PDB file of C-alpha atoms and ligand atoms in Angstrom:
ATOM      1  CA  MET A   1       0.000   0.000   0.000  1.00  0.00           C
ATOM      2  CA  ASN A   2       1.236   3.500  -0.830  1.00  0.00           C
ATOM      3  CA  ASP A   3       0.671   5.498   2.362  1.00  0.00           C
ATOM      4  CA  LYS A   4       2.710   8.537   1.264  1.00  0.00           C
ATOM      5  CA  LEU A   5       0.781  11.820   1.545  1.00  0.00           C
ATOM      6  CA  PRO A   6       0.198  13.524  -1.834  1.00  0.00           C
ATOM      7  CA  VAL A   7       2.313  16.588  -2.573  1.00  0.00           C
ATOM      8  CA  PRO A   8       0.044  19.646  -2.186  1.00  0.00           C
ATOM      9  CA  ILE A   9      -0.436  21.850  -5.232  1.00  0.00           C
ATOM     10  CA  THR A  10       0.481  25.451  -4.450  1.00  0.00           C
ATOM     11  CA  LEU A  11       0.109  28.727  -6.294  1.00  0.00           C
ATOM     12  CA  ASP A  12       3.738  28.301  -7.410  1.00  0.00           C
ATOM     13  CA  THR A  13       2.845  24.894  -8.856  1.00  0.00           C
ATOM     14  CA  LEU A  14      -0.037  26.463 -10.810  1.00  0.00           C
ATOM     15  CA  ALA A  15       2.131  29.372 -11.984  1.00  0.00           C
ATOM     16  CA  SER A  16       4.787  26.980 -13.264  1.00  0.00           C
ATOM     17  CA  MET A  17       2.100  24.920 -15.029  1.00  0.00           C
ATOM     18  CA  LYS A  18       1.140  28.109 -16.893  1.00  0.00           C
ATOM     19  CA  GLN A  19       4.807  28.720 -17.755  1.00  0.00           C
ATOM     20  CA  ARG A  20       5.301  25.291 -19.251  1.00  0.00           C
ATOM     21  CA  GLY A  21       1.893  25.132 -20.920  1.00  0.00           C
ATOM     22  CA  GLU A  22       0.447  22.328 -18.782  1.00  0.00           C
ATOM     23  CA  LYS A  23      -3.313  22.852 -18.458  1.00  0.00           C
ATOM     24  CA  ILE A  24      -4.845  23.202 -14.980  1.00  0.00           C
ATOM     25  CA  ALA A  25      -7.848  20.927 -14.363  1.00  0.00           C
ATOM     26  CA  CYS A  26     -10.241  22.531 -11.927  1.00  0.00           C
ATOM     27  CA  LEU A  27     -13.722  21.629 -10.653  1.00  0.00           C
ATOM     28  CA  THR A  28     -16.021  23.011  -8.018  1.00  0.00           C
ATOM     29  CA  ALA A  29     -16.124  21.082  -4.737  1.00  0.00           C
ATOM     30  CA  TYR A  30     -18.423  21.532  -1.792  1.00  0.00           C
ATOM     31  CA  ASP A  31     -18.204  18.415   0.390  1.00  0.00           C
ATOM     32  CA  ALA A  32     -15.827  15.828   1.818  1.00  0.00           C
ATOM     33  CA  SER A  33     -16.800  12.763  -0.252  1.00  0.00           C
ATOM     34  CA  PHE A  34     -16.382  14.491  -3.605  1.00  0.00           C
ATOM     35  CA  THR A  35     -13.181  16.161  -2.396  1.00  0.00           C
ATOM     36  CA  ARG A  36     -11.617  12.731  -1.806  1.00  0.00           C
ATOM     37  CA  LEU A  37     -12.861  11.397  -5.151  1.00  0.00           C
ATOM     38  CA  LEU A  38     -11.789  14.445  -7.199  1.00  0.00           C
ATOM     39  CA  GLU A  39      -8.322  14.426  -5.638  1.00  0.00           C
ATOM     40  CA  ALA A  40      -7.940  10.724  -6.434  1.00  0.00           C
ATOM     41  CA  CYS A  41      -8.866  11.477 -10.072  1.00  0.00           C
ATOM     42  CA  GLY A  42      -6.084  14.019 -10.583  1.00  0.00           C
ATOM     43  CA  VAL A  43      -7.939  17.337 -10.302  1.00  0.00           C
ATOM     44  CA  ASP A  44      -5.434  20.148  -9.629  1.00  0.00           C
ATOM     45  CA  MET A  45      -7.573  22.862  -8.104  1.00  0.00           C
ATOM     46  CA  PHE A  46     -10.964  23.336  -6.459  1.00  0.00           C
ATOM     47  CA  ILE A  47     -13.209  26.343  -6.554  1.00  0.00           C
ATOM     48  CA  ILE A  48     -15.539  26.222  -3.583  1.00  0.00           C
ATOM     49  CA  GLY A  49     -17.960  28.354  -5.535  1.00  0.00           C
ATOM     50  CA  ASP A  50     -21.083  30.202  -4.543  1.00  0.00           C
ATOM     51  CA  SER A  51     -22.698  28.118  -7.308  1.00  0.00           C
ATOM     52  CA  LEU A  52     -23.436  25.919  -4.291  1.00  0.00           C
ATOM     53  CA  GLY A  53     -26.416  28.202  -3.713  1.00  0.00           C
ATOM     54  CA  MET A  54     -27.948  26.903  -6.949  1.00  0.00           C
ATOM     55  CA  VAL A  55     -26.752  23.287  -7.130  1.00  0.00           C
ATOM     56  CA  LEU A  56     -26.978  22.394  -3.427  1.00  0.00           C
ATOM     57  CA  MET A  57     -29.414  24.876  -1.918  1.00  0.00           C
ATOM     58  CA  GLY A  58     -31.977  25.377  -4.692  1.00  0.00           C
ATOM     59  CA  TYR A  59     -31.712  29.149  -5.088  1.00  0.00           C
ATOM     60  CA  GLU A  60     -32.287  30.618  -8.546  1.00  0.00           C
ATOM     61  CA  SER A  61     -29.019  32.549  -8.456  1.00  0.00           C
ATOM     62  CA  THR A  62     -25.880  32.810  -6.318  1.00  0.00           C
ATOM     63  CA  VAL A  63     -27.015  36.117  -4.814  1.00  0.00           C
ATOM     64  CA  PRO A  64     -28.671  34.789  -1.592  1.00  0.00           C
ATOM     65  CA  VAL A  65     -25.573  32.770  -0.551  1.00  0.00           C
ATOM     66  CA  THR A  66     -24.150  33.908   2.805  1.00  0.00           C
ATOM     67  CA  MET A  67     -20.713  33.960   4.371  1.00  0.00           C
ATOM     68  CA  ASP A  68     -21.822  31.198   6.760  1.00  0.00           C
ATOM     69  CA  ASP A  69     -22.794  29.023   3.756  1.00  0.00           C
ATOM     70  CA  MET A  70     -19.375  29.562   2.184  1.00  0.00           C
ATOM     71  CA  VAL A  71     -17.432  28.914   5.404  1.00  0.00           C
ATOM     72  CA  HIS A  72     -19.429  25.728   6.040  1.00  0.00           C
ATOM     73  CA  HIS A  73     -18.740  24.215   2.599  1.00  0.00           C
ATOM     74  CA  ALA A  74     -15.153  25.438   2.347  1.00  0.00           C
ATOM     75  CA  ALA A  75     -14.422  23.784   5.697  1.00  0.00           C
ATOM     76  CA  ASN A  76     -16.029  20.518   4.482  1.00  0.00           C
ATOM     77  CA  VAL A  77     -13.510  20.475   1.641  1.00  0.00           C
ATOM     78  CA  ALA A  78     -10.510  21.656   3.687  1.00  0.00           C
ATOM     79  CA  ARG A  79     -11.091  19.023   6.391  1.00  0.00           C
ATOM     80  CA  VAL A  80     -10.180  16.185   4.011  1.00  0.00           C
ATOM     81  CA  GLY A  81      -8.386  17.943   1.126  1.00  0.00           C
ATOM     82  CA  GLN A  82      -4.723  16.965   0.859  1.00  0.00           C
ATOM     83  CA  ARG A  83      -3.627  17.838  -2.660  1.00  0.00           C
ATOM     84  CA  CYS A  84      -5.706  20.406  -4.528  1.00  0.00           C
ATOM     85  CA  TYR A  85      -5.293  24.165  -4.316  1.00  0.00           C
ATOM     86  CA  ARG A  86      -8.483  25.681  -2.845  1.00  0.00           C
ATOM     87  CA  VAL A  87     -10.040  28.933  -4.071  1.00  0.00           C
ATOM     88  CA  VAL A  88     -13.144  30.029  -2.132  1.00  0.00           C
ATOM     89  CA  ASP A  89     -15.765  32.540  -3.299  1.00  0.00           C
ATOM     90  CA  LEU A  90     -16.579  35.669  -1.367  1.00  0.00           C
ATOM     91  CA  PRO A  91     -20.390  35.724  -1.731  1.00  0.00           C
ATOM     92  CA  ALA A  92     -22.415  38.697  -3.004  1.00  0.00           C
ATOM     93  CA  HIS A  93     -22.158  41.827  -0.821  1.00  0.00           C
ATOM     94  CA  SER A  94     -19.439  40.328   1.398  1.00  0.00           C
ATOM     95  CA  TYR A  95     -16.822  42.623  -0.188  1.00  0.00           C
ATOM     96  CA  ASP A  96     -18.688  45.869  -0.791  1.00  0.00           C
ATOM     97  CA  ASP A  97     -16.003  47.878   1.038  1.00  0.00           C
ATOM     98  CA  PRO A  98     -12.376  47.131   1.971  1.00  0.00           C
ATOM     99  CA  VAL A  99     -12.937  46.618   5.714  1.00  0.00           C
ATOM    100  CA  THR A 100     -15.847  44.189   5.234  1.00  0.00           C
ATOM    101  CA  ALA A 101     -13.952  42.403   2.474  1.00  0.00           C
ATOM    102  CA  LEU A 102     -10.917  41.844   4.689  1.00  0.00           C
ATOM    103  CA  LYS A 103     -12.985  40.614   7.645  1.00  0.00           C
ATOM    104  CA  ASN A 104     -14.828  38.127   5.410  1.00  0.00           C
ATOM    105  CA  ALA A 105     -11.748  37.020   3.457  1.00  0.00           C
ATOM    106  CA  ARG A 106     -10.023  36.248   6.773  1.00  0.00           C
ATOM    107  CA  ARG A 107     -12.995  34.078   7.789  1.00  0.00           C
ATOM    108  CA  LEU A 108     -12.695  32.094   4.543  1.00  0.00           C
ATOM    109  CA  VAL A 109      -8.986  31.544   5.209  1.00  0.00           C
ATOM    110  CA  ASP A 110      -9.116  30.932   8.977  1.00  0.00           C
ATOM    111  CA  GLU A 111     -12.395  28.997   9.278  1.00  0.00           C
ATOM    112  CA  GLY A 112     -12.809  27.729   5.714  1.00  0.00           C
ATOM    113  CA  GLY A 113      -9.205  26.747   4.930  1.00  0.00           C
ATOM    114  CA  ALA A 114      -9.066  28.859   1.758  1.00  0.00           C
ATOM    115  CA  HIS A 115      -5.700  29.193   0.050  1.00  0.00           C
ATOM    116  CA  MET A 116      -7.105  32.053  -2.033  1.00  0.00           C
ATOM    117  CA  VAL A 117     -10.368  33.996  -2.148  1.00  0.00           C
ATOM    118  CA  LYS A 118     -12.243  34.882  -5.321  1.00  0.00           C
ATOM    119  CA  LEU A 119     -14.323  37.977  -5.971  1.00  0.00           C
ATOM    120  CA  GLU A 120     -16.309  39.162  -8.975  1.00  0.00           C
ATOM    121  CA  GLY A 121     -15.494  42.380 -10.818  1.00  0.00           C
ATOM    122  CA  GLY A 122     -12.625  44.144 -12.545  1.00  0.00           C
ATOM    123  CA  THR A 123     -11.479  47.775 -12.457  1.00  0.00           C
ATOM    124  CA  GLY A 124     -14.240  48.647  -9.977  1.00  0.00           C
ATOM    125  CA  LYS A 125     -12.883  46.100  -7.495  1.00  0.00           C
ATOM    126  CA  ALA A 126      -9.167  46.884  -7.865  1.00  0.00           C
ATOM    127  CA  ALA A 127      -9.022  48.894  -4.610  1.00  0.00           C
ATOM    128  CA  ILE A 128     -10.599  46.005  -2.683  1.00  0.00           C
ATOM    129  CA  VAL A 129      -8.126  43.546  -4.207  1.00  0.00           C
ATOM    130  CA  GLU A 130      -5.221  45.836  -3.299  1.00  0.00           C
ATOM    131  CA  HIS A 131      -6.456  46.059   0.296  1.00  0.00           C
ATOM    132  CA  LEU A 132      -6.792  42.277   0.646  1.00  0.00           C
ATOM    133  CA  VAL A 133      -3.391  41.604  -0.923  1.00  0.00           C
ATOM    134  CA  SER A 134      -1.686  44.207   1.284  1.00  0.00           C
ATOM    135  CA  HIS A 135      -3.020  42.239   4.270  1.00  0.00           C
ATOM    136  CA  GLY A 136      -1.619  38.938   3.055  1.00  0.00           C
ATOM    137  CA  ILE A 137      -4.720  37.473   1.363  1.00  0.00           C
ATOM    138  CA  SER A 138      -4.242  35.822  -2.050  1.00  0.00           C
ATOM    139  CA  VAL A 139      -6.923  36.926  -4.493  1.00  0.00           C
ATOM    140  CA  CYS A 140      -8.451  35.549  -7.686  1.00  0.00           C
ATOM    141  CA  GLY A 141     -10.477  37.992  -9.787  1.00  0.00           C
ATOM    142  CA  HIS A 142     -13.549  36.742 -11.682  1.00  0.00           C
ATOM    143  CA  ILE A 143     -14.351  38.698 -14.861  1.00  0.00           C
ATOM    144  CA  GLY A 144     -16.516  38.364 -17.969  1.00  0.00           C
ATOM    145  CA  LEU A 145     -19.956  37.123 -16.916  1.00  0.00           C
ATOM    146  CA  LEU A 146     -20.429  37.894 -13.215  1.00  0.00           C
ATOM    147  CA  PRO A 147     -23.127  35.580 -11.807  1.00  0.00           C
ATOM    148  CA  GLN A 148     -23.571  37.762  -8.695  1.00  0.00           C
ATOM    149  CA  SER A 149     -24.700  40.579 -11.035  1.00  0.00           C
ATOM    150  CA  VAL A 150     -27.040  38.445 -13.135  1.00  0.00           C
ATOM    151  CA  GLU A 151     -30.074  40.444 -12.028  1.00  0.00           C
ATOM    152  CA  GLU A 152     -28.442  43.600 -13.461  1.00  0.00           C
ATOM    153  CA  TYR A 153     -27.611  41.827 -16.769  1.00  0.00           C
ATOM    154  CA  GLY A 154     -31.153  40.431 -17.037  1.00  0.00           C
ATOM    155  CA  GLY A 155     -29.889  36.840 -17.448  1.00  0.00           C
ATOM    156  CA  TYR A 156     -26.762  34.774 -18.122  1.00  0.00           C
ATOM    157  CA  LYS A 157     -25.353  36.375 -21.289  1.00  0.00           C
ATOM    158  CA  VAL A 158     -22.046  36.080 -23.144  1.00  0.00           C
ATOM    159  CA  GLN A 159     -19.854  39.123 -22.400  1.00  0.00           C
ATOM    160  CA  GLY A 160     -17.257  40.974 -24.505  1.00  0.00           C
ATOM    161  CA  ARG A 161     -18.766  40.268 -27.914  1.00  0.00           C
ATOM    162  CA  ASP A 162     -18.185  43.762 -29.334  1.00  0.00           C
ATOM    163  CA  ALA A 163     -14.959  45.788 -29.426  1.00  0.00           C
ATOM    164  CA  ALA A 164     -15.895  48.017 -26.487  1.00  0.00           C
ATOM    165  CA  GLY A 165     -16.934  45.052 -24.334  1.00  0.00           C
ATOM    166  CA  ALA A 166     -13.742  43.169 -25.196  1.00  0.00           C
ATOM    167  CA  ALA A 167     -11.590  46.212 -24.370  1.00  0.00           C
ATOM    168  CA  ALA A 168     -13.343  46.602 -21.021  1.00  0.00           C
ATOM    169  CA  ILE A 169     -12.640  42.962 -20.087  1.00  0.00           C
ATOM    170  CA  LEU A 170      -8.980  43.312 -21.114  1.00  0.00           C
ATOM    171  CA  ALA A 171      -8.789  46.445 -18.945  1.00  0.00           C
ATOM    172  CA  ASP A 172     -10.369  44.504 -16.049  1.00  0.00           C
ATOM    173  CA  ALA A 173      -7.711  41.792 -16.344  1.00  0.00           C
ATOM    174  CA  ALA A 174      -4.906  44.360 -16.304  1.00  0.00           C
ATOM    175  CA  ALA A 175      -6.410  46.284 -13.370  1.00  0.00           C
ATOM    176  CA  LEU A 176      -6.770  43.127 -11.284  1.00  0.00           C
ATOM    177  CA  GLU A 177      -3.229  41.977 -11.994  1.00  0.00           C
ATOM    178  CA  ASN A 178      -1.856  45.447 -11.191  1.00  0.00           C
ATOM    179  CA  ALA A 179      -3.807  45.367  -7.917  1.00  0.00           C
ATOM    180  CA  GLY A 180      -2.081  42.109  -6.966  1.00  0.00           C
ATOM    181  CA  ALA A 181      -4.548  39.397  -8.016  1.00  0.00           C
ATOM    182  CA  GLU A 182      -2.607  36.199  -8.671  1.00  0.00           C
ATOM    183  CA  MET A 183      -5.234  34.317 -10.681  1.00  0.00           C
ATOM    184  CA  LEU A 184      -8.160  35.123 -12.956  1.00  0.00           C
ATOM    185  CA  VAL A 185     -11.367  33.256 -13.709  1.00  0.00           C
ATOM    186  CA  ILE A 186     -12.975  34.334 -16.975  1.00  0.00           C
ATOM    187  CA  GLU A 187     -16.560  33.308 -17.648  1.00  0.00           C
ATOM    188  CA  CYS A 188     -18.669  33.222 -20.831  1.00  0.00           C
ATOM    189  CA  ILE A 189     -16.637  35.251 -23.295  1.00  0.00           C
ATOM    190  CA  PRO A 190     -15.742  34.651 -26.949  1.00  0.00           C
ATOM    191  CA  ALA A 191     -12.842  32.225 -27.407  1.00  0.00           C
ATOM    192  CA  ALA A 192     -10.842  34.752 -29.443  1.00  0.00           C
ATOM    193  CA  LEU A 193     -10.872  37.238 -26.551  1.00  0.00           C
ATOM    194  CA  THR A 194      -9.653  34.550 -24.144  1.00  0.00           C
ATOM    195  CA  ALA A 195      -6.378  34.116 -26.013  1.00  0.00           C
ATOM    196  CA  ARG A 196      -5.723  37.864 -25.720  1.00  0.00           C
ATOM    197  CA  ILE A 197      -6.417  37.887 -21.975  1.00  0.00           C
ATOM    198  CA  THR A 198      -4.312  34.790 -21.244  1.00  0.00           C
ATOM    199  CA  GLY A 199      -1.388  36.270 -23.142  1.00  0.00           C
ATOM    200  CA  SER A 200      -1.708  39.637 -21.424  1.00  0.00           C
ATOM    201  CA  VAL A 201      -1.229  38.546 -17.784  1.00  0.00           C
ATOM    202  CA  ASP A 202       1.427  36.537 -15.924  1.00  0.00           C
ATOM    203  CA  SER A 203      -1.064  34.859 -13.576  1.00  0.00           C
ATOM    204  CA  PRO A 204      -2.900  31.620 -14.381  1.00  0.00           C
ATOM    205  CA  VAL A 205      -6.201  32.211 -16.196  1.00  0.00           C
ATOM    206  CA  ILE A 206      -8.959  29.645 -15.627  1.00  0.00           C
ATOM    207  CA  GLY A 207     -11.864  29.643 -18.074  1.00  0.00           C
ATOM    208  CA  ILE A 208     -15.485  28.570 -17.965  1.00  0.00           C
ATOM    209  CA  GLY A 209     -17.316  29.023 -21.236  1.00  0.00           C
ATOM    210  CA  ALA A 210     -14.257  30.882 -22.532  1.00  0.00           C
ATOM    211  CA  GLY A 211     -12.725  28.435 -24.991  1.00  0.00           C
ATOM    212  CA  VAL A 212      -9.539  26.443 -24.865  1.00  0.00           C
ATOM    213  CA  ASP A 213      -6.945  29.233 -24.906  1.00  0.00           C
ATOM    214  CA  CYS A 214      -6.639  29.710 -21.181  1.00  0.00           C
ATOM    215  CA  ASP A 215      -4.316  28.086 -18.664  1.00  0.00           C
ATOM    216  CA  GLY A 216      -6.988  25.833 -17.210  1.00  0.00           C
ATOM    217  CA  GLN A 217     -10.673  24.993 -17.162  1.00  0.00           C
ATOM    218  CA  VAL A 218     -13.318  24.847 -14.484  1.00  0.00           C
ATOM    219  CA  LEU A 219     -16.830  23.407 -14.557  1.00  0.00           C
ATOM    220  CA  VAL A 220     -19.489  23.126 -11.898  1.00  0.00           C
ATOM    221  CA  LEU A 221     -19.151  19.515 -10.724  1.00  0.00           C
ATOM    222  CA  TYR A 222     -22.862  18.739 -10.989  1.00  0.00           C
ATOM    223  CA  ASP A 223     -22.959  20.105 -14.550  1.00  0.00           C
ATOM    224  CA  MET A 224     -20.174  17.817 -15.795  1.00  0.00           C
ATOM    225  CA  LEU A 225     -21.963  14.896 -14.149  1.00  0.00           C
ATOM    226  CA  GLY A 226     -25.007  15.500 -16.348  1.00  0.00           C
ATOM    227  CA  MET A 227     -27.131  17.235 -13.725  1.00  0.00           C
ATOM    228  CA  ALA A 228     -27.317  20.707 -15.292  1.00  0.00           C
ATOM    229  CA  PRO A 229     -30.960  21.736 -15.673  1.00  0.00           C
ATOM    230  CA  GLU A 230     -32.123  22.105 -19.303  1.00  0.00           C
ATOM    231  CA  PRO A 231     -31.545  24.189 -21.309  1.00  0.00           C
ATOM    232  CA  HIS A 232     -27.936  24.167 -20.194  1.00  0.00           C
ATOM    233  CA  ALA A 233     -25.151  26.507 -21.291  1.00  0.00           C
ATOM    234  CA  ARG A 234     -23.293  25.704 -24.527  1.00  0.00           C
ATOM    235  CA  PHE A 235     -20.006  25.065 -22.692  1.00  0.00           C
ATOM    236  CA  VAL A 236     -21.392  22.353 -20.392  1.00  0.00           C
ATOM    237  CA  LYS A 237     -20.352  18.811 -21.271  1.00  0.00           C
ATOM    238  CA  ASP A 238     -21.795  15.724 -19.587  1.00  0.00           C
ATOM    239  CA  PHE A 239     -18.767  13.491 -18.940  1.00  0.00           C
ATOM    240  CA  LEU A 240     -20.789  10.886 -17.026  1.00  0.00           C
ATOM    241  CA  GLN A 241     -22.891   9.816 -19.989  1.00  0.00           C
ATOM    242  CA  GLU A 242     -19.995   8.431 -22.008  1.00  0.00           C
ATOM    243  CA  ASN A 243     -17.918   7.183 -19.076  1.00  0.00           C
ATOM    244  CA  GLY A 244     -20.397   5.201 -17.018  1.00  0.00           C
ATOM    245  CA  ASN A 245     -19.326   6.066 -13.469  1.00  0.00           C
ATOM    246  CA  ILE A 246     -18.331   9.179 -11.558  1.00  0.00           C
ATOM    247  CA  HIS A 247     -14.674   8.225 -11.113  1.00  0.00           C
ATOM    248  CA  ALA A 248     -14.220   7.555 -14.852  1.00  0.00           C
ATOM    249  CA  ALA A 249     -16.139  10.730 -15.757  1.00  0.00           C
ATOM    250  CA  VAL A 250     -13.903  12.952 -13.626  1.00  0.00           C
ATOM    251  CA  ALA A 251     -10.745  11.221 -14.879  1.00  0.00           C
ATOM    252  CA  ALA A 252     -11.969  11.781 -18.469  1.00  0.00           C
ATOM    253  CA  TYR A 253     -12.596  15.464 -17.719  1.00  0.00           C
ATOM    254  CA  VAL A 254      -9.074  15.869 -16.304  1.00  0.00           C
ATOM    255  CA  ALA A 255      -7.573  14.100 -19.339  1.00  0.00           C
ATOM    256  CA  ALA A 256      -9.630  16.207 -21.783  1.00  0.00           C
ATOM    257  CA  VAL A 257      -8.583  19.458 -20.100  1.00  0.00           C
ATOM    258  CA  LYS A 258      -4.934  18.386 -20.069  1.00  0.00           C
ATOM    259  CA  ASP A 259      -4.861  17.360 -23.745  1.00  0.00           C
ATOM    260  CA  GLY A 260      -6.913  20.370 -24.874  1.00  0.00           C
ATOM    261  CA  SER A 261      -9.817  18.320 -26.281  1.00  0.00           C
ATOM    262  CA  TYR A 262     -12.239  20.018 -23.854  1.00  0.00           C
ATOM    263  CA  PRO A 263     -13.594  22.544 -24.549  1.00  0.00           C
ATOM    264  CA  ALA A 264     -14.118  21.711 -28.248  1.00  0.00           C
ATOM    265  CA  SER A 265     -15.449  24.246 -30.740  1.00  0.00           C
ATOM    266  CA  GLU A 266     -19.057  23.243 -30.013  1.00  0.00           C
ATOM    267  CA  HIS A 267     -18.563  24.398 -26.399  1.00  0.00           C
ATOM    268  CA  CYS A 268     -17.254  27.850 -27.387  1.00  0.00           C
ATOM    269  CA  TYR A 269     -18.743  31.259 -28.156  1.00  0.00           C
TER     270      TYR A 269
HETATM  271  O1  LIG B 301     -19.407  29.673  -8.206  1.00  0.00           O
HETATM  272  C1  LIG B 301     -18.721  28.961  -8.961  1.00  0.00           C
HETATM  273  O2  LIG B 301     -18.854  27.745  -8.994  1.00  0.00           O
HETATM  274  C2  LIG B 301     -17.740  29.627  -9.807  1.00  0.00           C
HETATM  275  C3  LIG B 301     -17.042  28.898 -10.884  1.00  0.00           C
HETATM  276  C4  LIG B 301     -17.585  27.786 -11.552  1.00  0.00           C
HETATM  277  C5  LIG B 301     -16.192  29.734 -11.722  1.00  0.00           C
HETATM  278  O3  LIG B 301     -17.481  30.759  -9.616  1.00  0.00           O
END
C-alpha cells in the first residue's frame, strides 16, 4: 500500500504549469466525499464556488448565498483535502467595502481553509483587491460574466462580444493583476478574446465558457456529471454519460482538459 501523503499543489505549482503550458484541471467542490474522489482522479484545483447556492441549496441565483454558507462548505472540503489548491468565493455583498472584504476574506482563510479567495469584478474592485493583498490574502479575480450581477444583466449572457466590451474585459484583467490578483477566472466570453487575456497577464487564467486558450478549465461539478438543468449553457459537457461512473467521468474530464480536447469548438462562443 502506498501510504505517502500527496504533494500539495500550491500557487507556485499552478504558476509553473502556466509557464510550461500544462493545463490546470479545476472543478467546483463543496463536500468531503467528492473532495476525496476528485483528488484521487487528478484534479489540480478546487473552486468552492457560490454556485453551491444553486446546485446544493436550490436558489435561482448565487445572490442569496451567505458567508456562513461559504465557510461551512469550504471547511467541508478543507477538512479532508490533501492535494488540490483551494479557491473560495466571497459571496455577493461580502466585499462591498475594503474593511468588510478583509474581515470576510479572513474568515474564509481561517475557518474555511481557503488558500485564495475569489471575488467578482474588474477595475471597480481593484481597490478592494489591493487592500486584501496588502493584508496577506491571495486573491483571484472573476471577470466576464459575473453571476452575482445576473439580475443587473437580465440573465446569463455572453460578455465581450463587441470591441468596447472586449476592451473593457482586457482592462479589467490588467487592473486586477496590477492590484495584486494572482489568478483570474474568466466566464462566458468569446474564445478569441480569451487568447488575448491569457497572453496579457502573468497569472494563471482559468476559463469557464471561454474556450480552450486559457491556462486551465473549471466546470461546476454537478454540470459535468449531467445534472445541469435544461436548457444548459453551450459550454457544459456531460462526462458521465460516455464514461459510465463518476470516477471515470472525472478522470476523463481531467484528461480532456490536459490534452486540450475540452472545450471543443461546439462548447465555445
Ligand atoms: O461559483 C462557482 O462555482 C464559480 C465557478 C464555476 C467559476 O465561480
